[in-house]
């Protein structure tokens, strides 16, 4: 009788394990974009270039990490992003078929950008800001793809990521996505059309929250402290609070800084922000003012 009871318990535990593993496998399964939703959208290469600059693609993906403007359209990757979870090497996203993304389809590009999933069906690490890009519009996505295809091929192979256990188990990133990836806006409420445009540029394309918002122990953003500043992932210094609690510049001052890199006190943008300003300087005056208007509408966080 005792042996029969133990056997029943064993089978029950095995059943629970099988159900648990099945649930884990389903919950962490990489998703894919529906190609049909993008098929009828006409690409606008000029608009795609604006999306390219607003999204900061050149900042990370330039060949060898060379962030000079002259090199910004050579997207061979190779830059090392050092974090507490490991070192991530930015991949080649040039139009090269062998080493870049020249052989991808639009649907594969959309799946990578908005869902963080590779053409092979594996999760990308969130060093790639798909948690922000998932709010990119269909039209902007199609146009960005068209523009990237016009850029020169670079034959530099992408480097493997150097990530320690247990973070190297990519399937677990499905759990991370379930916990932390959201498609709603961080700032809601009554916003003007200009502020809504700024929100799109900041929260989606510009992915400003990826750096300016603090993260928890698992690397998830602390949304209650949106744009309130954070430690620099490489351990050197900190990234500033850009909510109205600390950023007391006028909208005109903010817009001018995003164009020239000069602060109201005639200091200059440094570090990663210098490259960000180079990108945003390609946008229109209206877009820079929209960003400034949105930042003044962000709830202040001390």
Short mmCIF file of C-alpha atoms in Angstrom, two decimals:
data_model
loop_
_atom_site.label_atom_id
_atom_site.label_comp_id
_atom_site.label_asym_id
_atom_site.label_seq_id
_atom_site.Cartn_x
_atom_site.Cartn_y
_atom_site.Cartn_z
CA UNK A 1 0.00 0.00 0.00
CA UNK A 2 2.83 2.37 0.92
CA UNK A 3 4.65 1.66 -2.33
CA UNK A 4 1.45 2.30 -4.31
CA UNK A 5 0.97 5.63 -2.54
CA UNK A 6 4.55 6.64 -3.26
CA UNK A 7 4.08 5.69 -6.90
CA UNK A 8 0.95 7.84 -7.13
CA UNK A 9 2.83 10.78 -5.60
CA UNK A 10 5.68 10.24 -8.03
CA UNK A 11 3.34 10.20 -11.02
CA UNK A 12 1.58 13.29 -9.73
CA UNK A 13 4.88 15.15 -9.39
CA UNK A 14 5.93 14.03 -12.83
CA UNK A 15 2.64 15.27 -14.21
CA UNK A 16 3.10 18.65 -12.55
CA UNK A 17 6.63 18.89 -13.98
CA UNK A 18 5.41 18.04 -17.48
CA UNK A 19 2.59 20.60 -17.26
CA UNK A 20 5.02 23.19 -15.87
CA UNK A 21 7.55 22.59 -18.63
CA UNK A 22 4.80 22.74 -21.22
CA UNK A 23 3.56 26.05 -19.84
CA UNK A 24 7.11 27.41 -19.76
CA UNK A 25 7.71 26.34 -23.35
CA UNK A 26 4.50 27.92 -24.59
CA UNK A 27 4.93 31.13 -22.56
CA UNK A 28 8.52 31.67 -23.74
CA UNK A 29 7.89 30.78 -27.37
CA UNK A 30 9.22 33.54 -29.66
CA UNK A 31 6.48 35.35 -31.56
CA UNK A 32 6.54 36.49 -35.18
CA UNK A 33 5.10 39.43 -37.08
CA UNK A 34 2.28 38.89 -39.52
CA UNK A 35 3.68 39.65 -42.97
CA UNK A 36 0.18 40.34 -44.32
CA UNK A 37 -0.28 43.40 -42.12
CA UNK A 38 2.71 45.07 -43.78
CA UNK A 39 2.22 43.86 -47.33
CA UNK A 40 0.03 46.73 -48.53
CA UNK A 41 2.08 49.58 -47.02
CA UNK A 42 4.08 51.68 -49.48
CA UNK A 43 7.60 52.46 -48.31
CA UNK A 44 8.81 56.06 -48.16
CA UNK A 45 12.61 56.01 -48.20
CA UNK A 46 12.93 59.67 -47.18
CA UNK A 47 10.64 59.08 -44.19
CA UNK A 48 12.64 55.92 -43.44
CA UNK A 49 15.79 58.00 -43.17
CA UNK A 50 14.12 60.20 -40.57
CA UNK A 51 13.06 57.08 -38.63
CA UNK A 52 16.65 55.82 -38.89
CA UNK A 53 18.04 58.94 -37.25
CA UNK A 54 15.27 59.20 -34.67
CA UNK A 55 15.80 55.55 -33.69
CA UNK A 56 19.53 55.95 -33.15
CA UNK A 57 20.46 52.99 -35.36
CA UNK A 58 23.79 54.52 -36.32
CA UNK A 59 24.84 55.12 -32.72
CA UNK A 60 25.13 51.41 -31.94
CA UNK A 61 25.54 49.68 -35.30
CA UNK A 62 28.32 51.69 -36.94
CA UNK A 63 31.24 49.50 -37.94
CA UNK A 64 33.64 48.99 -35.05
CA UNK A 65 31.80 51.47 -32.86
CA UNK A 66 33.07 54.46 -34.87
CA UNK A 67 30.43 57.05 -34.02
CA UNK A 68 31.70 59.81 -36.32
CA UNK A 69 29.11 61.18 -38.70
CA UNK A 70 31.16 60.13 -41.72
CA UNK A 71 30.99 56.47 -40.66
CA UNK A 72 27.40 56.48 -39.49
CA UNK A 73 25.96 54.75 -42.54
CA UNK A 74 28.41 51.84 -42.40
CA UNK A 75 26.40 49.47 -40.23
CA UNK A 76 28.89 46.66 -39.74
CA UNK A 77 28.49 46.57 -35.95
CA UNK A 78 31.12 45.29 -33.56
CA UNK A 79 30.70 47.79 -30.75
CA UNK A 80 30.93 46.25 -27.26
CA UNK A 81 28.21 47.10 -24.73
CA UNK A 82 29.46 46.21 -21.27
CA UNK A 83 26.81 45.50 -18.61
CA UNK A 84 26.48 43.60 -15.35
CA UNK A 85 24.90 40.74 -17.31
CA UNK A 86 27.79 40.37 -19.74
CA UNK A 87 29.23 42.00 -22.84
CA UNK A 88 26.96 42.40 -25.84
CA UNK A 89 28.47 42.93 -29.27
CA UNK A 90 26.29 44.94 -31.63
CA UNK A 91 25.64 42.96 -34.81
CA UNK A 92 26.10 43.82 -38.46
CA UNK A 93 22.80 45.17 -39.83
CA UNK A 94 24.16 46.37 -43.16
CA UNK A 95 22.68 45.22 -46.47
CA UNK A 96 25.38 42.55 -46.80
CA UNK A 97 23.65 39.24 -47.53
CA UNK A 98 26.22 37.00 -45.87
CA UNK A 99 27.05 38.92 -42.68
CA UNK A 100 24.32 41.55 -42.45
CA UNK A 101 20.56 41.54 -42.96
CA UNK A 102 20.49 41.86 -46.75
CA UNK A 103 18.98 38.40 -47.04
CA UNK A 104 16.15 39.06 -44.59
CA UNK A 105 12.52 39.58 -45.53
CA UNK A 106 10.46 42.54 -44.34
CA UNK A 107 8.56 40.22 -42.00
CA UNK A 108 11.82 38.99 -40.46
CA UNK A 109 12.99 42.57 -40.00
CA UNK A 110 9.67 43.50 -38.37
CA UNK A 111 9.86 40.50 -36.05
CA UNK A 112 13.38 41.46 -34.99
CA UNK A 113 12.66 45.15 -34.44
CA UNK A 114 9.30 44.95 -32.68
CA UNK A 115 9.36 41.51 -31.06
CA UNK A 116 13.05 40.95 -30.45
CA UNK A 117 13.17 37.63 -32.28
CA UNK A 118 15.75 36.55 -34.86
CA UNK A 119 14.94 34.94 -38.23
CA UNK A 120 16.14 31.68 -36.66
CA UNK A 121 13.45 32.01 -33.99
CA UNK A 122 15.57 32.91 -30.96
CA UNK A 123 15.06 35.79 -28.55
CA UNK A 124 17.35 38.80 -28.81
CA UNK A 125 18.81 40.25 -25.63
CA UNK A 126 17.16 43.52 -24.55
CA UNK A 127 20.38 45.40 -25.21
CA UNK A 128 18.49 45.71 -28.50
CA UNK A 129 15.68 48.14 -27.51
CA UNK A 130 12.76 46.23 -28.98
CA UNK A 131 10.85 46.98 -25.76
CA UNK A 132 10.59 50.54 -27.13
CA UNK A 133 10.53 49.77 -30.85
CA UNK A 134 7.45 47.58 -30.34
CA UNK A 135 5.48 50.84 -30.46
CA UNK A 136 6.86 51.79 -33.89
CA UNK A 137 4.10 52.30 -36.45
CA UNK A 138 3.72 49.96 -39.42
CA UNK A 139 4.42 52.78 -41.88
CA UNK A 140 7.62 53.81 -40.10
CA UNK A 141 8.78 50.22 -39.88
CA UNK A 142 8.28 49.60 -43.61
CA UNK A 143 9.98 52.87 -44.50
CA UNK A 144 12.91 52.18 -42.16
CA UNK A 145 13.41 48.80 -43.82
CA UNK A 146 13.41 50.44 -47.25
CA UNK A 147 16.00 53.01 -46.16
CA UNK A 148 18.33 50.47 -44.53
CA UNK A 149 18.35 48.52 -47.78
CA UNK A 150 19.85 51.56 -49.56
CA UNK A 151 22.90 51.62 -47.27
CA UNK A 152 26.19 50.02 -48.29
CA UNK A 153 26.96 46.38 -47.46
CA UNK A 154 29.69 45.70 -44.90
CA UNK A 155 31.22 42.23 -44.82
CA UNK A 156 32.25 42.28 -41.15
CA UNK A 157 30.97 39.15 -39.35
CA UNK A 158 28.96 39.72 -36.17
CA UNK A 159 30.59 38.64 -32.92
CA UNK A 160 29.09 36.17 -30.48
CA UNK A 161 27.66 37.61 -27.24
CA UNK A 162 29.60 37.01 -24.03
CA UNK A 163 26.94 36.37 -21.41
CA UNK A 164 27.32 34.30 -18.25
CA UNK A 165 25.00 31.65 -16.81
CA UNK A 166 22.03 31.77 -16.51
CA UNK A 167 21.57 34.75 -18.83
CA UNK A 168 22.99 32.87 -21.79
CA UNK A 169 19.84 30.67 -21.91
CA UNK A 170 17.95 32.69 -24.48
CA UNK A 171 14.69 30.86 -23.96
CA UNK A 172 14.47 32.51 -20.54
CA UNK A 173 14.26 35.87 -22.27
CA UNK A 174 10.68 34.93 -23.06
CA UNK A 175 9.98 35.17 -19.33
CA UNK A 176 11.76 38.53 -19.19
CA UNK A 177 9.57 39.79 -22.01
CA UNK A 178 6.41 38.62 -20.23
CA UNK A 179 7.48 40.48 -17.11
CA UNK A 180 8.79 43.72 -18.54
CA UNK A 181 7.90 44.33 -22.18
CA UNK A 182 4.78 46.46 -22.54
CA UNK A 183 3.17 48.24 -25.46
CA UNK A 184 1.35 50.94 -23.54
CA UNK A 185 2.75 54.42 -23.11
CA UNK A 186 4.64 55.41 -19.96
CA UNK A 187 3.09 58.88 -20.01
CA UNK A 188 -0.66 59.01 -20.52
CA UNK A 189 -3.42 61.53 -19.97
CA UNK A 190 -4.43 64.61 -21.91
CA UNK A 191 -1.54 65.41 -24.23
CA UNK A 192 -1.56 67.86 -27.09
CA UNK A 193 -0.90 66.63 -30.62
CA UNK A 194 2.62 68.02 -30.34
CA UNK A 195 3.20 66.20 -27.05
CA UNK A 196 1.86 62.97 -28.54
CA UNK A 197 4.36 63.28 -31.36
CA UNK A 198 7.09 63.91 -28.80
CA UNK A 199 5.98 60.87 -26.81
CA UNK A 200 6.29 58.72 -29.92
CA UNK A 201 9.76 60.06 -30.63
CA UNK A 202 10.94 59.63 -27.03
CA UNK A 203 9.21 56.45 -25.88
CA UNK A 204 9.20 54.49 -29.16
CA UNK A 205 11.77 55.58 -31.74
CA UNK A 206 14.28 57.38 -29.54
CA UNK A 207 14.00 54.74 -26.75
CA UNK A 208 15.21 57.36 -24.27
CA UNK A 209 13.83 55.39 -21.35
CA UNK A 210 16.27 52.56 -22.07
CA UNK A 211 19.06 54.66 -20.58
CA UNK A 212 17.33 57.36 -18.55
CA UNK A 213 15.06 55.06 -16.51
CA UNK A 214 16.48 52.99 -13.62
CA UNK A 215 16.24 49.20 -13.77
CA UNK A 216 15.64 46.46 -11.23
CA UNK A 217 17.88 43.47 -10.49
CA UNK A 218 16.56 41.61 -13.54
CA UNK A 219 17.16 44.54 -15.87
CA UNK A 220 13.50 45.50 -16.07
CA UNK A 221 12.67 49.23 -16.18
CA UNK A 222 11.24 50.89 -13.07
CA UNK A 223 8.31 52.57 -14.76
CA UNK A 224 7.35 54.51 -11.63
CA UNK A 225 10.66 56.37 -12.09
CA UNK A 226 10.30 57.02 -15.79
CA UNK A 227 13.23 59.11 -17.10
CA UNK A 228 14.43 59.79 -13.54
CA UNK A 229 18.03 58.88 -14.29
CA UNK A 230 20.04 55.70 -13.78
CA UNK A 231 23.54 54.35 -13.25
CA UNK A 232 25.55 54.03 -16.43
CA UNK A 233 25.48 50.31 -17.47
CA UNK A 234 29.25 50.34 -17.98
CA UNK A 235 29.74 51.42 -14.36
CA UNK A 236 31.16 54.85 -15.20
CA UNK A 237 29.09 57.70 -13.84
CA UNK A 238 25.34 58.07 -14.16
CA UNK A 239 22.71 59.06 -16.69
CA UNK A 240 20.79 62.18 -15.67
CA UNK A 241 17.22 62.69 -14.56
CA UNK A 242 15.43 64.40 -17.46
CA UNK A 243 12.02 64.80 -15.80
CA UNK A 244 10.92 68.38 -14.97
CA UNK A 245 12.13 67.78 -11.39
CA UNK A 246 15.71 68.18 -12.57
CA UNK A 247 15.59 69.34 -16.18
CA UNK A 248 14.42 72.92 -15.71
CA UNK A 249 15.33 74.19 -19.17
CA UNK A 250 12.67 75.83 -21.32
CA UNK A 251 11.25 73.99 -24.31
CA UNK A 252 13.28 76.26 -26.57
CA UNK A 253 16.45 75.43 -24.63
CA UNK A 254 15.81 71.69 -24.90
CA UNK A 255 15.11 71.91 -28.64
CA UNK A 256 18.24 73.99 -29.20
CA UNK A 257 20.37 71.50 -27.23
CA UNK A 258 19.01 68.62 -29.35
CA UNK A 259 20.08 70.52 -32.45
CA UNK A 260 23.49 71.90 -31.46
CA UNK A 261 24.60 69.94 -28.41
CA UNK A 262 25.07 73.17 -26.44
CA UNK A 263 23.37 73.57 -23.07
CA UNK A 264 21.93 76.93 -21.95
CA UNK A 265 25.15 77.37 -19.95
CA UNK A 266 27.27 76.77 -23.09
CA UNK A 267 28.43 73.36 -21.96
CA UNK A 268 28.36 70.61 -24.57
CA UNK A 269 26.82 67.17 -24.79
CA UNK A 270 29.32 64.46 -23.90
CA UNK A 271 29.59 60.69 -23.89
CA UNK A 272 26.74 58.78 -25.51
CA UNK A 273 24.59 61.90 -25.61
CA UNK A 274 26.87 63.54 -28.15
CA UNK A 275 26.02 60.79 -30.60
CA UNK A 276 22.32 61.05 -29.74
CA UNK A 277 22.38 64.78 -30.53
CA UNK A 278 24.08 64.05 -33.86
CA UNK A 279 21.16 61.80 -34.72
CA UNK A 280 18.38 64.10 -33.54
CA UNK A 281 19.98 67.03 -35.34
CA UNK A 282 18.82 65.35 -38.57
CA UNK A 283 15.18 65.72 -37.52
CA UNK A 284 12.97 68.72 -38.18
CA UNK A 285 12.66 71.70 -35.86
CA UNK A 286 9.06 70.65 -35.25
CA UNK A 287 10.15 67.19 -34.07
CA UNK A 288 12.74 68.60 -31.69
CA UNK A 289 10.14 70.97 -30.26
CA UNK A 290 7.75 68.02 -29.91
CA UNK A 291 10.36 66.14 -27.88
CA UNK A 292 10.88 69.20 -25.69
CA UNK A 293 7.13 69.64 -25.19
CA UNK A 294 6.75 66.00 -24.18
CA UNK A 295 9.63 66.18 -21.68
CA UNK A 296 7.97 69.13 -19.97
CA UNK A 297 4.78 67.02 -19.65
CA UNK A 298 6.52 64.05 -18.05
CA UNK A 299 5.59 63.65 -14.34
CA UNK A 300 8.47 65.00 -12.24
CA UNK A 301 10.46 62.47 -10.23
CA UNK A 302 12.92 63.71 -7.62
#
